[in-house]
Amino acid sequence: MSDTLEKLAEVLESRKGAAPDSSYVAGLYAKGLDAILKKIGEEATETVMAAKDGDAEKIVYEIADLWFHTMVLLASQELKPQDVLQELERRFGLSGLDEKAQRLS
């Protein structure tokens, strides 16, 4: 599974220097951070709506869009999926309440 994330990260990274009209992602990078964040907001809202509808196929589709756009954000900020996976690994086995308390202190 993380292979897919790594392959996608490589493709997204390669689009950074591409002409804006050469791909959707290159165009999104050219529009800047606000455009990327707007897409994430849109996809998050669509994910919520799909979940409210209870349509499993639509939920998966919208979460794929959300993950994709968050991957674009990671690449734009010089971050990798591995950075997020490491943070999730750090939290694994830690109570959510304990993790939140650590962030607040």
PDB file of N, CA and C in Angstrom:
ATOM      1  N   MET A   1       0.821  -1.191   0.000  1.00  0.00           N
ATOM      2  CA  MET A   1       0.000   0.000   0.000  1.00  0.00           C
ATOM      3  C   MET A   1       0.866   1.256   0.000  1.00  0.00           C
ATOM      4  N   SER A   2       1.872   1.308   0.863  1.00  0.00           N
ATOM      5  CA  SER A   2       2.701   2.513   0.875  1.00  0.00           C
ATOM      6  C   SER A   2       3.478   2.652  -0.428  1.00  0.00           C
ATOM      7  N   ASP A   3       3.625   1.538  -1.163  1.00  0.00           N
ATOM      8  CA  ASP A   3       4.224   1.606  -2.504  1.00  0.00           C
ATOM      9  C   ASP A   3       3.428   2.550  -3.399  1.00  0.00           C
ATOM     10  N   THR A   4       2.124   2.448  -3.335  1.00  0.00           N
ATOM     11  CA  THR A   4       1.256   3.307  -4.139  1.00  0.00           C
ATOM     12  C   THR A   4       1.450   4.762  -3.742  1.00  0.00           C
ATOM     13  N   LEU A   5       1.525   5.023  -2.451  1.00  0.00           N
ATOM     14  CA  LEU A   5       1.738   6.390  -1.986  1.00  0.00           C
ATOM     15  C   LEU A   5       3.093   6.915  -2.456  1.00  0.00           C
ATOM     16  N   GLU A   6       4.111   6.078  -2.387  1.00  0.00           N
ATOM     17  CA  GLU A   6       5.444   6.495  -2.822  1.00  0.00           C
ATOM     18  C   GLU A   6       5.485   6.759  -4.325  1.00  0.00           C
ATOM     19  N   LYS A   7       4.835   5.896  -5.110  1.00  0.00           N
ATOM     20  CA  LYS A   7       4.785   6.112  -6.561  1.00  0.00           C
ATOM     21  C   LYS A   7       4.057   7.414  -6.885  1.00  0.00           C
ATOM     22  N   LEU A   8       2.938   7.640  -6.200  1.00  0.00           N
ATOM     23  CA  LEU A   8       2.188   8.874  -6.419  1.00  0.00           C
ATOM     24  C   LEU A   8       3.031  10.082  -6.028  1.00  0.00           C
ATOM     25  N   ALA A   9       3.734   9.990  -4.910  1.00  0.00           N
ATOM     26  CA  ALA A   9       4.594  11.096  -4.466  1.00  0.00           C
ATOM     27  C   ALA A   9       5.658  11.414  -5.511  1.00  0.00           C
ATOM     28  N   GLU A  10       6.213  10.401  -6.137  1.00  0.00           N
ATOM     29  CA  GLU A  10       7.217  10.611  -7.189  1.00  0.00           C
ATOM     30  C   GLU A  10       6.609  11.344  -8.378  1.00  0.00           C
ATOM     31  N   VAL A  11       5.421  10.928  -8.781  1.00  0.00           N
ATOM     32  CA  VAL A  11       4.754  11.585  -9.915  1.00  0.00           C
ATOM     33  C   VAL A  11       4.448  13.043  -9.563  1.00  0.00           C
ATOM     34  N   LEU A  12       3.922  13.263  -8.366  1.00  0.00           N
ATOM     35  CA  LEU A  12       3.590  14.626  -7.952  1.00  0.00           C
ATOM     36  C   LEU A  12       4.833  15.502  -7.896  1.00  0.00           C
ATOM     37  N   GLU A  13       5.923  14.938  -7.420  1.00  0.00           N
ATOM     38  CA  GLU A  13       7.193  15.668  -7.358  1.00  0.00           C
ATOM     39  C   GLU A  13       7.649  16.042  -8.769  1.00  0.00           C
ATOM     40  N   SER A  14       7.503  15.118  -9.714  1.00  0.00           N
ATOM     41  CA  SER A  14       7.945  15.371 -11.085  1.00  0.00           C
ATOM     42  C   SER A  14       7.126  16.460 -11.770  1.00  0.00           C
ATOM     43  N   ARG A  15       5.919  16.678 -11.309  1.00  0.00           N
ATOM     44  CA  ARG A  15       5.043  17.688 -11.912  1.00  0.00           C
ATOM     45  C   ARG A  15       5.391  19.107 -11.441  1.00  0.00           C
ATOM     46  N   LYS A  16       6.187  19.225 -10.386  1.00  0.00           N
ATOM     47  CA  LYS A  16       6.480  20.538  -9.818  1.00  0.00           C
ATOM     48  C   LYS A  16       7.148  21.479 -10.823  1.00  0.00           C
ATOM     49  N   GLY A  17       8.028  20.965 -11.633  1.00  0.00           N
ATOM     50  CA  GLY A  17       8.718  21.823 -12.586  1.00  0.00           C
ATOM     51  C   GLY A  17       8.078  21.865 -13.954  1.00  0.00           C
ATOM     52  N   ALA A  18       6.957  21.208 -14.099  1.00  0.00           N
ATOM     53  CA  ALA A  18       6.308  21.118 -15.410  1.00  0.00           C
ATOM     54  C   ALA A  18       5.530  22.387 -15.734  1.00  0.00           C
ATOM     55  N   ALA A  19       5.306  22.590 -17.018  1.00  0.00           N
ATOM     56  CA  ALA A  19       4.505  23.727 -17.469  1.00  0.00           C
ATOM     57  C   ALA A  19       3.086  23.595 -16.917  1.00  0.00           C
ATOM     58  N   PRO A  20       2.503  24.682 -16.452  1.00  0.00           N
ATOM     59  CA  PRO A  20       1.163  24.634 -15.850  1.00  0.00           C
ATOM     60  C   PRO A  20       0.094  24.002 -16.743  1.00  0.00           C
ATOM     61  N   ASP A  21       0.247  24.134 -18.047  1.00  0.00           N
ATOM     62  CA  ASP A  21      -0.766  23.573 -18.950  1.00  0.00           C
ATOM     63  C   ASP A  21      -0.479  22.122 -19.336  1.00  0.00           C
ATOM     64  N   SER A  22       0.552  21.530 -18.749  1.00  0.00           N
ATOM     65  CA  SER A  22       0.921  20.157 -19.116  1.00  0.00           C
ATOM     66  C   SER A  22       0.187  19.092 -18.297  1.00  0.00           C
ATOM     67  N   SER A  23      -0.333  19.463 -17.119  1.00  0.00           N
ATOM     68  CA  SER A  23      -1.080  18.500 -16.299  1.00  0.00           C
ATOM     69  C   SER A  23      -1.911  19.245 -15.262  1.00  0.00           C
ATOM     70  N   TYR A  24      -2.903  18.556 -14.751  1.00  0.00           N
ATOM     71  CA  TYR A  24      -3.752  19.126 -13.707  1.00  0.00           C
ATOM     72  C   TYR A  24      -2.911  19.539 -12.504  1.00  0.00           C
ATOM     73  N   VAL A  25      -2.009  18.649 -12.078  1.00  0.00           N
ATOM     74  CA  VAL A  25      -1.195  18.911 -10.890  1.00  0.00           C
ATOM     75  C   VAL A  25      -0.239  20.083 -11.125  1.00  0.00           C
ATOM     76  N   ALA A  26       0.393  20.125 -12.285  1.00  0.00           N
ATOM     77  CA  ALA A  26       1.293  21.244 -12.587  1.00  0.00           C
ATOM     78  C   ALA A  26       0.522  22.558 -12.544  1.00  0.00           C
ATOM     79  N   GLY A  27      -0.696  22.551 -13.053  1.00  0.00           N
ATOM     80  CA  GLY A  27      -1.538  23.740 -13.009  1.00  0.00           C
ATOM     81  C   GLY A  27      -1.907  24.123 -11.586  1.00  0.00           C
ATOM     82  N   LEU A  28      -2.166  23.126 -10.754  1.00  0.00           N
ATOM     83  CA  LEU A  28      -2.499  23.388  -9.355  1.00  0.00           C
ATOM     84  C   LEU A  28      -1.301  23.984  -8.621  1.00  0.00           C
ATOM     85  N   TYR A  29      -0.115  23.425  -8.851  1.00  0.00           N
ATOM     86  CA  TYR A  29       1.091  23.998  -8.248  1.00  0.00           C
ATOM     87  C   TYR A  29       1.276  25.452  -8.686  1.00  0.00           C
ATOM     88  N   ALA A  30       1.045  25.720  -9.952  1.00  0.00           N
ATOM     89  CA  ALA A  30       1.237  27.074 -10.482  1.00  0.00           C
ATOM     90  C   ALA A  30       0.277  28.071  -9.844  1.00  0.00           C
ATOM     91  N   LYS A  31      -0.911  27.606  -9.482  1.00  0.00           N
ATOM     92  CA  LYS A  31      -1.898  28.488  -8.850  1.00  0.00           C
ATOM     93  C   LYS A  31      -1.535  28.791  -7.400  1.00  0.00           C
ATOM     94  N   GLY A  32      -0.711  27.957  -6.798  1.00  0.00           N
ATOM     95  CA  GLY A  32      -0.223  28.240  -5.452  1.00  0.00           C
ATOM     96  C   GLY A  32      -0.955  27.528  -4.331  1.00  0.00           C
ATOM     97  N   LEU A  33      -0.478  27.801  -3.142  1.00  0.00           N
ATOM     98  CA  LEU A  33      -0.951  27.123  -1.943  1.00  0.00           C
ATOM     99  C   LEU A  33      -2.448  27.316  -1.707  1.00  0.00           C
ATOM    100  N   ASP A  34      -2.948  28.517  -1.906  1.00  0.00           N
ATOM    101  CA  ASP A  34      -4.377  28.742  -1.651  1.00  0.00           C
ATOM    102  C   ASP A  34      -5.260  27.853  -2.530  1.00  0.00           C
ATOM    103  N   ALA A  35      -4.868  27.637  -3.769  1.00  0.00           N
ATOM    104  CA  ALA A  35      -5.640  26.780  -4.670  1.00  0.00           C
ATOM    105  C   ALA A  35      -5.604  25.326  -4.201  1.00  0.00           C
ATOM    106  N   ILE A  36      -4.450  24.897  -3.734  1.00  0.00           N
ATOM    107  CA  ILE A  36      -4.319  23.527  -3.215  1.00  0.00           C
ATOM    108  C   ILE A  36      -5.196  23.358  -1.976  1.00  0.00           C
ATOM    109  N   LEU A  37      -5.134  24.332  -1.078  1.00  0.00           N
ATOM    110  CA  LEU A  37      -5.934  24.269   0.154  1.00  0.00           C
ATOM    111  C   LEU A  37      -7.433  24.307  -0.151  1.00  0.00           C
ATOM    112  N   LYS A  38      -7.815  25.084  -1.138  1.00  0.00           N
ATOM    113  CA  LYS A  38      -9.218  25.143  -1.535  1.00  0.00           C
ATOM    114  C   LYS A  38      -9.692  23.771  -2.016  1.00  0.00           C
ATOM    115  N   LYS A  39      -8.861  23.101  -2.815  1.00  0.00           N
ATOM    116  CA  LYS A  39      -9.222  21.761  -3.307  1.00  0.00           C
ATOM    117  C   LYS A  39      -9.358  20.781  -2.149  1.00  0.00           C
ATOM    118  N   ILE A  40      -8.475  20.872  -1.163  1.00  0.00           N
ATOM    119  CA  ILE A  40      -8.571  19.982  -0.009  1.00  0.00           C
ATOM    120  C   ILE A  40      -9.880  20.238   0.733  1.00  0.00           C
ATOM    121  N   GLY A  41     -10.224  21.489   0.910  1.00  0.00           N
ATOM    122  CA  GLY A  41     -11.500  21.825   1.558  1.00  0.00           C
ATOM    123  C   GLY A  41     -12.691  21.278   0.792  1.00  0.00           C
ATOM    124  N   GLU A  42     -12.672  21.422  -0.527  1.00  0.00           N
ATOM    125  CA  GLU A  42     -13.758  20.900  -1.363  1.00  0.00           C
ATOM    126  C   GLU A  42     -13.866  19.387  -1.226  1.00  0.00           C
ATOM    127  N   GLU A  43     -12.727  18.723  -1.293  1.00  0.00           N
ATOM    128  CA  GLU A  43     -12.733  17.259  -1.225  1.00  0.00           C
ATOM    129  C   GLU A  43     -13.149  16.760   0.158  1.00  0.00           C
ATOM    130  N   ALA A  44     -12.757  17.482   1.208  1.00  0.00           N
ATOM    131  CA  ALA A  44     -13.180  17.110   2.561  1.00  0.00           C
ATOM    132  C   ALA A  44     -14.702  17.231   2.693  1.00  0.00           C
ATOM    133  N   THR A  45     -15.249  18.303   2.144  1.00  0.00           N
ATOM    134  CA  THR A  45     -16.700  18.495   2.182  1.00  0.00           C
ATOM    135  C   THR A  45     -17.411  17.395   1.402  1.00  0.00           C
ATOM    136  N   GLU A  46     -16.897  17.059   0.228  1.00  0.00           N
ATOM    137  CA  GLU A  46     -17.504  15.988  -0.573  1.00  0.00           C
ATOM    138  C   GLU A  46     -17.411  14.644   0.137  1.00  0.00           C
ATOM    139  N   THR A  47     -16.335  14.430   0.886  1.00  0.00           N
ATOM    140  CA  THR A  47     -16.190  13.190   1.662  1.00  0.00           C
ATOM    141  C   THR A  47     -17.265  13.131   2.745  1.00  0.00           C
ATOM    142  N   VAL A  48     -17.475  14.237   3.435  1.00  0.00           N
ATOM    143  CA  VAL A  48     -18.503  14.294   4.479  1.00  0.00           C
ATOM    144  C   VAL A  48     -19.877  14.023   3.876  1.00  0.00           C
ATOM    145  N   MET A  49     -20.161  14.631   2.741  1.00  0.00           N
ATOM    146  CA  MET A  49     -21.464  14.439   2.095  1.00  0.00           C
ATOM    147  C   MET A  49     -21.654  12.987   1.666  1.00  0.00           C
ATOM    148  N   ALA A  50     -20.603  12.371   1.141  1.00  0.00           N
ATOM    149  CA  ALA A  50     -20.697  10.963   0.740  1.00  0.00           C
ATOM    150  C   ALA A  50     -20.958  10.073   1.951  1.00  0.00           C
ATOM    151  N   ALA A  51     -20.307  10.386   3.060  1.00  0.00           N
ATOM    152  CA  ALA A  51     -20.519   9.598   4.279  1.00  0.00           C
ATOM    153  C   ALA A  51     -21.947   9.761   4.790  1.00  0.00           C
ATOM    154  N   LYS A  52     -22.471  10.989   4.720  1.00  0.00           N
ATOM    155  CA  LYS A  52     -23.851  11.224   5.153  1.00  0.00           C
ATOM    156  C   LYS A  52     -24.838  10.451   4.283  1.00  0.00           C
ATOM    157  N   ASP A  53     -24.496  10.285   2.993  1.00  0.00           N
ATOM    158  CA  ASP A  53     -25.352   9.524   2.079  1.00  0.00           C
ATOM    159  C   ASP A  53     -25.252   8.023   2.332  1.00  0.00           C
ATOM    160  N   GLY A  54     -24.174   7.587   2.990  1.00  0.00           N
ATOM    161  CA  GLY A  54     -23.991   6.163   3.286  1.00  0.00           C
ATOM    162  C   GLY A  54     -23.620   5.318   2.088  1.00  0.00           C
ATOM    163  N   ASP A  55     -23.106   5.947   1.043  1.00  0.00           N
ATOM    164  CA  ASP A  55     -22.731   5.236  -0.185  1.00  0.00           C
ATOM    165  C   ASP A  55     -21.251   4.861  -0.113  1.00  0.00           C
ATOM    166  N   ALA A  56     -20.966   3.589   0.172  1.00  0.00           N
ATOM    167  CA  ALA A  56     -19.592   3.133   0.383  1.00  0.00           C
ATOM    168  C   ALA A  56     -18.695   3.422  -0.820  1.00  0.00           C
ATOM    169  N   GLU A  57     -19.188   3.184  -2.012  1.00  0.00           N
ATOM    170  CA  GLU A  57     -18.384   3.416  -3.215  1.00  0.00           C
ATOM    171  C   GLU A  57     -18.030   4.897  -3.355  1.00  0.00           C
ATOM    172  N   LYS A  58     -18.993   5.746  -3.088  1.00  0.00           N
ATOM    173  CA  LYS A  58     -18.771   7.192  -3.179  1.00  0.00           C
ATOM    174  C   LYS A  58     -17.814   7.668  -2.079  1.00  0.00           C
ATOM    175  N   ILE A  59     -17.919   7.076  -0.895  1.00  0.00           N
ATOM    176  CA  ILE A  59     -17.006   7.425   0.201  1.00  0.00           C
ATOM    177  C   ILE A  59     -15.573   7.127  -0.209  1.00  0.00           C
ATOM    178  N   VAL A  60     -15.345   5.944  -0.743  1.00  0.00           N
ATOM    179  CA  VAL A  60     -13.992   5.563  -1.175  1.00  0.00           C
ATOM    180  C   VAL A  60     -13.493   6.504  -2.259  1.00  0.00           C
ATOM    181  N   TYR A  61     -14.342   6.810  -3.222  1.00  0.00           N
ATOM    182  CA  TYR A  61     -13.974   7.705  -4.320  1.00  0.00           C
ATOM    183  C   TYR A  61     -13.575   9.088  -3.790  1.00  0.00           C
ATOM    184  N   GLU A  62     -14.378   9.625  -2.892  1.00  0.00           N
ATOM    185  CA  GLU A  62     -14.106  10.970  -2.370  1.00  0.00           C
ATOM    186  C   GLU A  62     -12.871  10.983  -1.465  1.00  0.00           C
ATOM    187  N   ILE A  63     -12.675   9.931  -0.694  1.00  0.00           N
ATOM    188  CA  ILE A  63     -11.474   9.867   0.140  1.00  0.00           C
ATOM    189  C   ILE A  63     -10.232   9.749  -0.733  1.00  0.00           C
ATOM    190  N   ALA A  64     -10.337   9.033  -1.846  1.00  0.00           N
ATOM    191  CA  ALA A  64      -9.204   8.970  -2.781  1.00  0.00           C
ATOM    192  C   ALA A  64      -8.874  10.372  -3.290  1.00  0.00           C
ATOM    193  N   ASP A  65      -9.892  11.153  -3.624  1.00  0.00           N
ATOM    194  CA  ASP A  65      -9.667  12.541  -4.054  1.00  0.00           C
ATOM    195  C   ASP A  65      -9.032  13.359  -2.937  1.00  0.00           C
ATOM    196  N   LEU A  66      -9.522  13.187  -1.718  1.00  0.00           N
ATOM    197  CA  LEU A  66      -8.989  13.917  -0.571  1.00  0.00           C
ATOM    198  C   LEU A  66      -7.536  13.548  -0.327  1.00  0.00           C
ATOM    199  N   TRP A  67      -7.236  12.257  -0.318  1.00  0.00           N
ATOM    200  CA  TRP A  67      -5.846  11.816  -0.129  1.00  0.00           C
ATOM    201  C   TRP A  67      -4.954  12.367  -1.231  1.00  0.00           C
ATOM    202  N   PHE A  68      -5.439  12.307  -2.479  1.00  0.00           N
ATOM    203  CA  PHE A  68      -4.657  12.804  -3.602  1.00  0.00           C
ATOM    204  C   PHE A  68      -4.276  14.272  -3.384  1.00  0.00           C
ATOM    205  N   HIS A  69      -5.253  15.079  -3.046  1.00  0.00           N
ATOM    206  CA  HIS A  69      -4.974  16.505  -2.891  1.00  0.00           C
ATOM    207  C   HIS A  69      -4.122  16.801  -1.656  1.00  0.00           C
ATOM    208  N   THR A  70      -4.247  15.994  -0.614  1.00  0.00           N
ATOM    209  CA  THR A  70      -3.344  16.181   0.526  1.00  0.00           C
ATOM    210  C   THR A  70      -1.927  15.771   0.151  1.00  0.00           C
ATOM    211  N   MET A  71      -1.803  14.815  -0.749  1.00  0.00           N
ATOM    212  CA  MET A  71      -0.474  14.441  -1.256  1.00  0.00           C
ATOM    213  C   MET A  71       0.131  15.585  -2.070  1.00  0.00           C
ATOM    214  N   VAL A  72      -0.698  16.282  -2.835  1.00  0.00           N
ATOM    215  CA  VAL A  72      -0.228  17.460  -3.571  1.00  0.00           C
ATOM    216  C   VAL A  72       0.278  18.506  -2.574  1.00  0.00           C
ATOM    217  N   LEU A  73      -0.468  18.708  -1.496  1.00  0.00           N
ATOM    218  CA  LEU A  73      -0.040  19.648  -0.459  1.00  0.00           C
ATOM    219  C   LEU A  73       1.297  19.228   0.146  1.00  0.00           C
ATOM    220  N   LEU A  74       1.426  17.957   0.495  1.00  0.00           N
ATOM    221  CA  LEU A  74       2.694  17.481   1.056  1.00  0.00           C
ATOM    222  C   LEU A  74       3.850  17.808   0.120  1.00  0.00           C
ATOM    223  N   ALA A  75       3.703  17.461  -1.146  1.00  0.00           N
ATOM    224  CA  ALA A  75       4.776  17.705  -2.112  1.00  0.00           C
ATOM    225  C   ALA A  75       5.083  19.196  -2.232  1.00  0.00           C
ATOM    226  N   SER A  76       4.043  20.014  -2.200  1.00  0.00           N
ATOM    227  CA  SER A  76       4.262  21.459  -2.332  1.00  0.00           C
ATOM    228  C   SER A  76       5.041  22.016  -1.146  1.00  0.00           C
ATOM    229  N   GLN A  77       4.967  21.325  -0.023  1.00  0.00           N
ATOM    230  CA  GLN A  77       5.652  21.768   1.191  1.00  0.00           C
ATOM    231  C   GLN A  77       6.950  20.989   1.446  1.00  0.00           C
ATOM    232  N   GLU A  78       7.405  20.270   0.407  1.00  0.00           N
ATOM    233  CA  GLU A  78       8.646  19.479   0.496  1.00  0.00           C
ATOM    234  C   GLU A  78       8.553  18.366   1.535  1.00  0.00           C
ATOM    235  N   LEU A  79       7.357  17.818   1.699  1.00  0.00           N
ATOM    236  CA  LEU A  79       7.134  16.702   2.612  1.00  0.00           C
ATOM    237  C   LEU A  79       6.792  15.458   1.816  1.00  0.00           C
ATOM    238  N   LYS A  80       6.920  14.315   2.457  1.00  0.00           N
ATOM    239  CA  LYS A  80       6.676  13.026   1.812  1.00  0.00           C
ATOM    240  C   LYS A  80       5.612  12.252   2.581  1.00  0.00           C
ATOM    241  N   PRO A  81       4.967  11.295   1.931  1.00  0.00           N
ATOM    242  CA  PRO A  81       4.008  10.443   2.646  1.00  0.00           C
ATOM    243  C   PRO A  81       4.666   9.762   3.853  1.00  0.00           C
ATOM    244  N   GLN A  82       5.938   9.445   3.720  1.00  0.00           N
ATOM    245  CA  GLN A  82       6.644   8.790   4.814  1.00  0.00           C
ATOM    246  C   GLN A  82       6.641   9.645   6.081  1.00  0.00           C
ATOM    247  N   ASP A  83       6.650  10.951   5.933  1.00  0.00           N
ATOM    248  CA  ASP A  83       6.593  11.839   7.096  1.00  0.00           C
ATOM    249  C   ASP A  83       5.288  11.633   7.875  1.00  0.00           C
ATOM    250  N   VAL A  84       4.196  11.493   7.151  1.00  0.00           N
ATOM    251  CA  VAL A  84       2.891  11.272   7.782  1.00  0.00           C
ATOM    252  C   VAL A  84       2.838   9.864   8.375  1.00  0.00           C
ATOM    253  N   LEU A  85       3.338   8.887   7.626  1.00  0.00           N
ATOM    254  CA  LEU A  85       3.340   7.514   8.128  1.00  0.00           C
ATOM    255  C   LEU A  85       4.171   7.391   9.399  1.00  0.00           C
ATOM    256  N   GLN A  86       5.282   8.096   9.472  1.00  0.00           N
ATOM    257  CA  GLN A  86       6.101   8.077  10.688  1.00  0.00           C
ATOM    258  C   GLN A  86       5.344   8.678  11.866  1.00  0.00           C
ATOM    259  N   GLU A  87       4.600   9.733  11.614  1.00  0.00           N
ATOM    260  CA  GLU A  87       3.809  10.344  12.693  1.00  0.00           C
ATOM    261  C   GLU A  87       2.715   9.384  13.150  1.00  0.00           C
ATOM    262  N   LEU A  88       2.078   8.709  12.214  1.00  0.00           N
ATOM    263  CA  LEU A  88       1.059   7.724  12.589  1.00  0.00           C
ATOM    264  C   LEU A  88       1.684   6.582  13.387  1.00  0.00           C
ATOM    265  N   GLU A  89       2.855   6.148  12.973  1.00  0.00           N
ATOM    266  CA  GLU A  89       3.567   5.088  13.695  1.00  0.00           C
ATOM    267  C   GLU A  89       3.898   5.553  15.115  1.00  0.00           C
ATOM    268  N   ARG A  90       4.318   6.799  15.252  1.00  0.00           N
ATOM    269  CA  ARG A  90       4.633   7.340  16.585  1.00  0.00           C
ATOM    270  C   ARG A  90       3.408   7.286  17.488  1.00  0.00           C
ATOM    271  N   ARG A  91       2.253   7.545  16.908  1.00  0.00           N
ATOM    272  CA  ARG A  91       1.010   7.566  17.682  1.00  0.00           C
ATOM    273  C   ARG A  91       0.441   6.186  17.946  1.00  0.00           C
ATOM    274  N   PHE A  92       0.866   5.191  17.196  1.00  0.00           N
ATOM    275  CA  PHE A  92       0.298   3.854  17.304  1.00  0.00           C
ATOM    276  C   PHE A  92       0.493   3.321  18.722  1.00  0.00           C
ATOM    277  N   GLY A  93      -0.576   2.826  19.295  1.00  0.00           N
ATOM    278  CA  GLY A  93      -0.502   2.278  20.639  1.00  0.00           C
ATOM    279  C   GLY A  93      -0.617   3.341  21.724  1.00  0.00           C
ATOM    280  N   LEU A  94      -0.717   4.596  21.324  1.00  0.00           N
ATOM    281  CA  LEU A  94      -0.854   5.703  22.269  1.00  0.00           C
ATOM    282  C   LEU A  94      -2.323   6.098  22.303  1.00  0.00           C
ATOM    283  N   SER A  95      -2.864   6.196  23.463  1.00  0.00           N
ATOM    284  CA  SER A  95      -4.255   6.616  23.598  1.00  0.00           C
ATOM    285  C   SER A  95      -4.439   7.974  22.933  1.00  0.00           C
ATOM    286  N   GLY A  96      -5.542   8.143  22.257  1.00  0.00           N
ATOM    287  CA  GLY A  96      -5.843   9.425  21.633  1.00  0.00           C
ATOM    288  C   GLY A  96      -5.901  10.545  22.653  1.00  0.00           C
ATOM    289  N   LEU A  97      -6.395  10.252  23.830  1.00  0.00           N
ATOM    290  CA  LEU A  97      -6.458  11.261  24.889  1.00  0.00           C
ATOM    291  C   LEU A  97      -5.059  11.624  25.356  1.00  0.00           C
ATOM    292  N   ASP A  98      -4.180  10.626  25.482  1.00  0.00           N
ATOM    293  CA  ASP A  98      -2.793  10.899  25.885  1.00  0.00           C
ATOM    294  C   ASP A  98      -2.068  11.699  24.821  1.00  0.00           C
ATOM    295  N   GLU A  99      -2.275  11.336  23.543  1.00  0.00           N
ATOM    296  CA  GLU A  99      -1.619  12.040  22.444  1.00  0.00           C
ATOM    297  C   GLU A  99      -2.050  13.493  22.424  1.00  0.00           C
ATOM    298  N   LYS A 100      -3.338  13.740  22.601  1.00  0.00           N
ATOM    299  CA  LYS A 100      -3.846  15.109  22.601  1.00  0.00           C
ATOM    300  C   LYS A 100      -3.268  15.892  23.784  1.00  0.00           C
ATOM    301  N   ALA A 101      -3.174  15.268  24.936  1.00  0.00           N
ATOM    302  CA  ALA A 101      -2.616  15.935  26.123  1.00  0.00           C
ATOM    303  C   ALA A 101      -1.165  16.309  25.891  1.00  0.00           C
ATOM    304  N   GLN A 102      -0.421  15.457  25.178  1.00  0.00           N
ATOM    305  CA  GLN A 102       0.979  15.766  24.865  1.00  0.00           C
ATOM    306  C   GLN A 102       1.083  17.002  23.980  1.00  0.00           C
ATOM    307  N   ARG A 103       0.155  17.145  23.047  1.00  0.00           N
ATOM    308  CA  ARG A 103       0.181  18.304  22.156  1.00  0.00           C
ATOM    309  C   ARG A 103      -0.151  19.592  22.905  1.00  0.00           C
ATOM    310  N   LEU A 104      -0.976  19.494  23.920  1.00  0.00           N
ATOM    311  CA  LEU A 104      -1.402  20.675  24.663  1.00  0.00           C
ATOM    312  C   LEU A 104      -0.378  21.138  25.687  1.00  0.00           C
ATOM    313  N   SER A 105       0.561  20.251  26.030  1.00  0.00           N
ATOM    314  CA  SER A 105       1.549  20.656  27.048  1.00  0.00           C
ATOM    315  C   SER A 105       2.802  21.218  26.459  1.00  0.00           C
TER     316      SER A 105
END
